[in-house]
Amino acid sequence: MSVLPILTLGDPRLRLRGEPVETFNKLLHHLIDDLTDTMRHAPGVGLAAPQLGEALNVCVVEVGDRLLELVNPRIVRAEGDDRDLEGCLSIPGFVAYVTRREHVWVVAQNRLGRKYKVAGTGLLGRALQHELDHLQGKLYIDYLASPDELIPVGRGGDDEDESDVDAELERRGIDPEKAKAVSRA
Ligand code: NI
């Protein structure tokens, strides 16, 4: 399987809606494996098919050591609100505060077409909502009132002075490690 390039903001394919998956064949398994390899290589906590240029209802989420392969996922129940930092592998170098549901229940199919249900709170709940948004052509920045709400977290390049970025995050009362961890959805 392969690590593939992740499309970034400005590529119109990020705005396509994922088509429902009806055939659970080798092509689907190949796509899911590519999503997983590319997410882990980033590294990230989630990746959706449109981010690889495939307009299909497929995404992966990995928080902790639990890998979720989600085909045709939909939120069936949600409770509470949770405002926290969030970022995206397609918008490298930034995070912002986004209000999400605090607890979500998702029904999806696995790679064989079998239905299952998963519940998530915290980072898992946020990652599920974030990836499901990707399948609707939606990005977290769509929730921001202004681009000024974007907070730079650095891109991890060799040529940047990470201490400047960290100092600015701390000035805003943000833990730099946490900001970098959530910047990868
Ligand atoms: Ni994303």
Short mmCIF file of C-alpha atoms and ligand atoms in Angstrom, two decimals:
data_model
loop_
_atom_site.label_atom_id
_atom_site.label_comp_id
_atom_site.label_asym_id
_atom_site.label_seq_id
_atom_site.Cartn_x
_atom_site.Cartn_y
_atom_site.Cartn_z
CA MET A 1 0.00 0.00 0.00
CA SER A 2 1.09 3.58 -0.40
CA VAL A 3 1.64 6.88 1.27
CA LEU A 4 0.00 9.40 -1.07
CA PRO A 5 0.12 13.21 -1.26
CA ILE A 6 -2.58 14.92 0.83
CA LEU A 7 -4.48 17.65 -1.04
CA THR A 8 -4.26 21.06 0.58
CA LEU A 9 -6.56 24.05 0.87
CA GLY A 10 -7.33 25.55 -2.54
CA ASP A 11 -7.65 22.21 -4.32
CA PRO A 12 -11.28 22.07 -5.51
CA ARG A 13 -11.45 18.29 -4.94
CA LEU A 14 -11.54 18.96 -1.16
CA ARG A 15 -14.97 20.50 -1.75
CA LEU A 16 -16.52 17.50 -3.52
CA ARG A 17 -19.11 15.45 -1.65
CA GLY A 18 -18.22 11.82 -1.14
CA GLU A 19 -20.38 9.41 -3.14
CA PRO A 20 -21.93 6.49 -1.24
CA VAL A 21 -19.95 3.25 -1.46
CA GLU A 22 -21.98 0.34 -2.81
CA THR A 23 -19.29 -2.18 -3.69
CA PHE A 24 -17.01 -3.53 -0.97
CA ASN A 25 -14.30 -4.82 -3.24
CA LYS A 26 -10.52 -4.79 -3.55
CA LEU A 27 -10.48 -1.21 -4.84
CA LEU A 28 -12.19 -0.06 -1.64
CA HIS A 29 -9.76 -2.06 0.50
CA HIS A 30 -6.85 -0.52 -1.39
CA LEU A 31 -8.23 2.99 -0.77
CA ILE A 32 -8.73 2.30 2.96
CA ASP A 33 -5.17 0.96 3.24
CA ASP A 34 -3.80 4.02 1.42
CA LEU A 35 -5.79 6.30 3.75
CA THR A 36 -4.39 4.50 6.81
CA ASP A 37 -0.79 4.52 5.56
CA THR A 38 -0.97 8.18 4.57
CA MET A 39 -2.61 9.19 7.88
CA ARG A 40 0.02 7.34 9.91
CA HIS A 41 2.86 8.74 7.85
CA ALA A 42 1.70 12.35 8.38
CA PRO A 43 1.21 11.46 11.30
CA GLY A 44 -2.45 12.27 11.87
CA VAL A 45 -5.56 11.23 13.79
CA GLY A 46 -7.83 10.99 10.75
CA LEU A 47 -7.97 11.20 6.96
CA ALA A 48 -10.87 11.25 4.50
CA ALA A 49 -10.96 9.99 0.90
CA PRO A 50 -11.53 13.47 -0.62
CA GLN A 51 -8.15 14.50 0.88
CA LEU A 52 -6.59 11.95 -1.50
CA GLY A 53 -8.74 13.18 -4.39
CA GLU A 54 -11.31 10.35 -4.14
CA ALA A 55 -14.89 11.63 -3.86
CA LEU A 56 -16.13 8.63 -1.87
CA ASN A 57 -17.78 8.25 1.54
CA VAL A 58 -14.75 6.69 3.21
CA CYS A 59 -12.49 7.87 6.02
CA VAL A 60 -10.20 6.53 8.72
CA VAL A 61 -9.77 7.75 12.30
CA GLU A 62 -7.08 6.62 14.72
CA VAL A 63 -7.08 7.99 18.24
CA GLY A 64 -4.98 6.10 20.77
CA ASP A 65 -4.39 2.64 19.31
CA ARG A 66 -7.86 2.13 17.86
CA LEU A 67 -8.08 2.29 14.07
CA LEU A 68 -11.58 2.94 12.73
CA GLU A 69 -12.34 2.28 9.07
CA LEU A 70 -15.56 4.15 8.29
CA VAL A 71 -17.50 3.53 5.08
CA ASN A 72 -20.74 5.46 4.52
CA PRO A 73 -20.60 6.87 8.07
CA ARG A 74 -23.33 9.07 9.52
CA ILE A 75 -23.97 10.65 12.91
CA VAL A 76 -27.10 9.13 14.45
CA ARG A 77 -27.03 10.90 17.80
CA ALA A 78 -25.19 13.84 19.38
CA GLU A 79 -25.17 15.46 22.80
CA GLY A 80 -23.66 18.54 24.39
CA ASP A 81 -21.22 21.09 23.05
CA ASP A 82 -17.45 21.18 23.25
CA ARG A 83 -15.24 24.07 22.18
CA ASP A 84 -11.61 23.15 21.61
CA LEU A 85 -8.66 23.47 19.26
CA GLU A 86 -8.81 21.72 15.91
CA GLY A 87 -6.65 21.48 12.82
CA CYS A 88 -6.49 19.63 9.51
CA LEU A 89 -3.80 17.83 7.50
CA SER A 90 -5.11 19.72 4.44
CA ILE A 91 -4.48 23.06 6.18
CA PRO A 92 -1.00 22.51 7.57
CA GLY A 93 0.46 24.86 10.15
CA PHE A 94 -2.72 26.18 11.78
CA VAL A 95 -5.34 25.40 14.42
CA ALA A 96 -8.44 27.24 15.60
CA TYR A 97 -11.11 26.93 18.25
CA VAL A 98 -14.18 25.17 16.87
CA THR A 99 -17.40 24.27 18.69
CA ARG A 100 -18.42 20.65 18.09
CA ARG A 101 -20.84 18.23 19.71
CA GLU A 102 -19.34 16.85 22.89
CA HIS A 103 -20.49 13.27 22.38
CA VAL A 104 -21.42 11.66 19.06
CA TRP A 105 -22.64 8.25 17.97
CA VAL A 106 -21.76 7.18 14.42
CA VAL A 107 -23.09 4.30 12.37
CA ALA A 108 -20.78 3.13 9.60
CA GLN A 109 -19.88 0.07 7.57
CA ASN A 110 -16.54 -1.69 7.74
CA ARG A 111 -14.55 -2.70 4.65
CA LEU A 112 -16.71 -5.82 4.25
CA GLY A 113 -19.95 -3.84 4.37
CA ARG A 114 -20.87 -4.91 7.88
CA LYS A 115 -22.63 -2.19 9.91
CA TYR A 116 -21.25 -1.09 13.28
CA LYS A 117 -21.75 1.73 15.74
CA VAL A 118 -19.06 3.78 17.46
CA ALA A 119 -19.37 6.44 20.16
CA GLY A 120 -16.81 9.18 20.73
CA THR A 121 -16.05 12.07 23.05
CA GLY A 122 -12.99 14.30 23.36
CA LEU A 123 -10.45 14.03 20.53
CA LEU A 124 -12.16 10.92 19.09
CA GLY A 125 -15.55 12.65 18.95
CA ARG A 126 -13.97 15.71 17.37
CA ALA A 127 -12.00 13.66 14.82
CA LEU A 128 -15.15 11.75 13.81
CA GLN A 129 -17.07 14.98 13.23
CA HIS A 130 -14.11 16.51 11.39
CA GLU A 131 -13.68 13.54 9.01
CA LEU A 132 -17.41 13.24 8.37
CA ASP A 133 -17.39 16.93 7.43
CA HIS A 134 -14.67 16.19 4.84
CA LEU A 135 -17.10 13.73 3.23
CA GLN A 136 -19.53 16.65 2.74
CA GLY A 137 -16.82 18.86 1.24
CA LYS A 138 -16.67 20.84 4.45
CA LEU A 139 -13.56 22.12 6.25
CA TYR A 140 -13.22 23.34 9.84
CA ILE A 141 -12.33 26.83 8.64
CA ASP A 142 -15.92 27.10 7.33
CA TYR A 143 -16.99 27.50 10.97
CA LEU A 144 -14.71 30.50 11.59
CA ALA A 145 -16.06 34.03 11.49
CA SER A 146 -12.72 35.33 10.24
CA PRO A 147 -9.32 33.95 9.08
CA ASP A 148 -7.88 35.95 12.02
CA GLU A 149 -9.09 33.10 14.23
CA LEU A 150 -6.42 30.81 12.74
CA ILE A 151 -3.54 30.22 15.15
CA PRO A 152 -0.13 29.32 13.64
CA VAL A 153 1.43 26.17 15.12
CA GLY A 154 4.38 25.76 12.74
CA ARG A 155 4.75 23.19 10.00
CA GLY A 156 7.60 21.28 11.58
CA GLY A 157 10.07 22.35 8.86
CA ASP A 158 13.79 22.41 9.63
CA ASP A 159 14.12 26.07 8.74
CA GLU A 160 11.65 27.49 11.23
CA ASP A 161 12.30 28.62 14.77
CA GLU A 162 9.92 26.48 16.75
CA SER A 163 10.56 28.43 19.96
CA ASP A 164 8.91 31.55 18.45
CA VAL A 165 5.80 29.57 17.58
CA ASP A 166 5.69 27.93 21.01
CA ALA A 167 6.17 31.26 22.81
CA GLU A 168 3.26 32.76 20.88
CA LEU A 169 1.03 29.76 21.69
CA GLU A 170 1.92 30.02 25.37
CA ARG A 171 1.15 33.74 25.29
CA ARG A 172 -2.36 32.74 24.17
CA GLY A 173 -2.59 30.21 27.01
CA ILE A 174 -2.30 27.21 24.65
CA ASP A 175 -0.14 24.15 25.36
CA PRO A 176 2.10 23.84 22.23
CA GLU A 177 2.17 20.03 22.41
CA LYS A 178 -1.61 19.85 22.52
CA ALA A 179 -1.95 22.35 19.66
CA LYS A 180 0.37 20.28 17.47
CA ALA A 181 -1.41 17.04 18.33
CA VAL A 182 -4.84 18.37 17.33
CA SER A 183 -3.51 20.05 14.18
CA ARG A 184 -3.52 16.69 12.41
CA ALA A 185 -7.12 15.69 11.69
NI NI B 1 -8.97 17.43 7.98
#
